Amino acid sequence: AYAADSVLASWKKLGLTNVHMLHTADPKVADTPEFAAMLADAKGVWFVGGSSAGASIQGDFLVRGAVAGAQLMIAPEPEHLKGFAFLRKSAIDQHINTRNRWTDLQQVMPKYPTFIGIGLSEATAIVVTGDRFEVMGKAQVAVHDPTHPRPVGEKPFLTLQADDRYDLKQREVIK
């Protein structure tokens, strides 16, 4: 159960006046026109977020979705492998800095060689617009790209920080 007033309080504190919460665990309710009616006039929608599961679920492949726990990068349960795919052909990991998970996505990349792996540190995010993203926050992002192998002796990922931009289509840092 979610208390709409407490969930919306931080948005209202920012000065937003027309904010609403849509929540249901029932797909039949979510699929009704009545439930989704206020979305027709929405100027923005915050649907999921975070530097943990809220980030991972936005990828195409669901990292750490195993019932057994987050220590497994690839779930044995087929129904726990697919994320929302808002960021197509991607796998998104989290807590890479504090939990030293910088190279963990290397386990996923051979299984999905055309995907891009994105590791997010705490208090750090990527803002995706079209085929590009910009890094925001206090720490770093690791980009794992099997289509552009790193030179021998270098770490197997690019490290990006606040204000860095990346082209997901071209698979390169935007200068």
Coordinates of C-alpha atoms in Angstrom, one line a residue:
A1 CA 0.0 0.0 0.0
Y2 CA 1.3 3.4 -0.9
A3 CA 0.1 6.6 0.7
A4 CA -0.3 9.0 -2.2
D5 CA 0.2 12.1 0.0
S6 CA 3.6 11.0 1.3
V7 CA 4.7 9.8 -2.1
L8 CA 3.8 13.1 -3.8
A9 CA 5.0 15.4 -1.0
S10 CA 8.5 15.8 -2.4
W11 CA 7.1 16.7 -5.8
K12 CA 4.8 19.3 -4.3
K13 CA 7.6 20.7 -2.2
L14 CA 9.4 21.4 -5.5
G15 CA 6.4 23.6 -6.5
L16 CA 4.5 21.2 -8.7
T17 CA 0.7 21.6 -8.3
N18 CA -0.9 19.1 -10.6
V19 CA 0.7 15.8 -9.5
H20 CA -1.1 12.5 -9.1
M21 CA -0.2 9.0 -8.3
L22 CA -1.3 6.0 -10.3
H23 CA -0.7 2.7 -8.6
T24 CA -2.1 -0.8 -8.9
A25 CA -0.7 -4.3 -8.8
D26 CA -3.6 -5.6 -10.9
P27 CA -2.9 -5.6 -14.7
K28 CA -6.7 -5.7 -15.3
V29 CA -7.1 -2.4 -13.5
A30 CA -4.0 -0.9 -15.2
D31 CA -5.4 -1.7 -18.6
T32 CA -8.7 0.2 -18.1
P33 CA -9.2 3.6 -19.8
E34 CA -10.4 5.0 -16.5
F35 CA -7.1 4.2 -14.8
A36 CA -5.0 5.8 -17.5
A37 CA -7.3 8.7 -18.3
M38 CA -5.2 11.4 -16.5
L39 CA -2.1 10.4 -18.6
A40 CA -3.8 11.8 -21.8
D41 CA -3.1 15.4 -20.6
A42 CA 0.1 14.8 -18.7
K43 CA 3.1 17.0 -19.5
G44 CA 5.4 14.5 -17.7
V45 CA 5.3 11.1 -16.1
W46 CA 7.6 9.8 -13.4
F47 CA 7.1 6.1 -13.5
V48 CA 10.1 4.4 -12.1
G49 CA 13.5 5.5 -11.0
G50 CA 16.4 5.0 -8.7
S51 CA 20.0 3.8 -8.6
S52 CA 19.0 0.3 -7.7
A53 CA 16.2 -1.9 -9.0
G54 CA 14.4 1.1 -10.4
A55 CA 17.4 1.7 -12.7
S56 CA 17.9 -2.0 -13.6
I57 CA 14.3 -2.6 -14.6
Q58 CA 14.5 0.1 -17.3
G59 CA 17.0 -2.0 -19.3
D60 CA 16.2 -4.7 -21.8
F61 CA 17.9 -7.4 -19.9
L62 CA 17.2 -7.5 -16.1
V63 CA 20.4 -7.7 -14.2
R64 CA 20.3 -9.3 -10.8
G65 CA 16.6 -10.4 -11.2
A66 CA 17.1 -13.9 -9.7
V67 CA 14.8 -15.1 -6.9
A68 CA 17.9 -16.4 -5.1
G69 CA 19.3 -13.0 -4.7
A70 CA 21.3 -10.1 -6.2
Q71 CA 24.6 -12.0 -6.2
L72 CA 23.4 -13.7 -9.5
M73 CA 23.8 -11.5 -12.5
I74 CA 21.8 -13.8 -14.8
A75 CA 18.6 -15.3 -13.2
P76 CA 17.9 -18.9 -13.9
E77 CA 14.2 -18.1 -14.1
P78 CA 13.3 -17.1 -17.6
E79 CA 10.6 -14.8 -16.4
H80 CA 13.2 -12.7 -14.5
L81 CA 15.4 -11.9 -17.4
K82 CA 13.5 -9.3 -19.2
G83 CA 13.3 -5.6 -18.1
F84 CA 10.9 -3.0 -19.3
A85 CA 13.3 -2.3 -22.3
F86 CA 12.8 1.5 -22.1
L87 CA 16.5 1.6 -22.9
R88 CA 16.6 -1.0 -25.7
K89 CA 19.5 -3.5 -26.1
S90 CA 20.9 -2.6 -22.6
A91 CA 21.7 -4.2 -19.3
I92 CA 21.8 -1.8 -16.3
D93 CA 23.6 -2.6 -13.1
Q94 CA 23.8 -0.5 -9.9
H95 CA 25.8 0.2 -6.8
I96 CA 29.0 -0.3 -8.9
N97 CA 31.1 2.0 -6.7
T98 CA 30.1 1.2 -3.1
R99 CA 29.8 -2.6 -3.8
N100 CA 32.8 -2.7 -6.2
R101 CA 30.7 -4.1 -9.1
W102 CA 32.6 -2.3 -11.8
T103 CA 33.3 -5.4 -13.9
D104 CA 30.2 -7.5 -13.0
L105 CA 28.5 -6.7 -16.3
Q106 CA 31.3 -8.6 -18.0
Q107 CA 29.3 -11.7 -17.1
V108 CA 26.3 -10.5 -19.1
M109 CA 28.0 -9.2 -22.2
P110 CA 28.9 -12.6 -23.8
K111 CA 25.3 -13.7 -23.6
Y112 CA 24.1 -10.4 -25.1
P113 CA 27.0 -9.3 -27.4
T114 CA 25.0 -6.6 -29.2
F115 CA 23.8 -5.0 -25.9
I116 CA 25.4 -2.2 -24.0
G117 CA 26.1 -2.6 -20.3
I118 CA 25.6 0.5 -18.1
G119 CA 26.8 0.4 -14.5
L120 CA 25.6 3.2 -12.2
S121 CA 27.2 4.4 -9.0
E122 CA 25.1 5.8 -6.2
A123 CA 23.9 9.4 -6.5
T124 CA 24.6 9.2 -10.2
A125 CA 22.2 8.9 -13.1
I126 CA 22.0 9.0 -16.9
V127 CA 19.4 11.2 -18.6
V128 CA 18.5 9.6 -21.9
T129 CA 17.2 11.7 -24.8
G130 CA 16.8 9.9 -28.0
D131 CA 19.9 7.9 -28.7
R132 CA 22.1 9.8 -26.3
F133 CA 22.6 10.1 -22.6
E134 CA 24.3 12.6 -20.2
V135 CA 25.8 11.6 -16.9
M136 CA 24.5 13.5 -13.9
G137 CA 25.5 13.2 -10.2
K138 CA 28.4 12.8 -7.8
A139 CA 30.1 9.6 -9.0
Q140 CA 30.7 7.6 -12.3
V141 CA 29.1 5.4 -14.9
A142 CA 30.7 2.4 -16.4
V143 CA 29.9 1.6 -20.1
H144 CA 30.5 -2.0 -21.2
D145 CA 30.4 -2.4 -25.0
P146 CA 31.3 -5.8 -26.5
T147 CA 31.0 -4.3 -30.0
H148 CA 34.0 -2.0 -29.2
P149 CA 36.5 -4.1 -27.3
R150 CA 38.9 -2.2 -25.1
P151 CA 42.6 -2.5 -25.7
V152 CA 44.5 -5.3 -23.9
G153 CA 45.6 -4.1 -20.5
E154 CA 42.9 -1.5 -20.1
K155 CA 39.8 -1.9 -18.0
P156 CA 37.0 -3.5 -19.9
F157 CA 34.7 -0.5 -19.8
L158 CA 34.6 3.3 -20.3
T159 CA 34.3 5.5 -17.3
L160 CA 32.1 8.5 -17.6
Q161 CA 31.4 11.2 -15.0
A162 CA 29.0 14.2 -14.6
D163 CA 28.5 16.2 -17.8
D164 CA 29.9 13.5 -20.0
R165 CA 27.7 12.6 -22.9
Y166 CA 27.5 9.3 -24.8
D167 CA 25.9 8.3 -28.1
L168 CA 24.2 5.0 -27.8
K169 CA 23.7 4.6 -31.5
Q170 CA 27.3 5.3 -32.5
R171 CA 28.6 3.8 -29.2
E172 CA 31.0 6.6 -28.5
V173 CA 31.6 9.5 -26.1
I174 CA 30.4 12.8 -27.5
K175 CA 33.1 15.4 -27.4

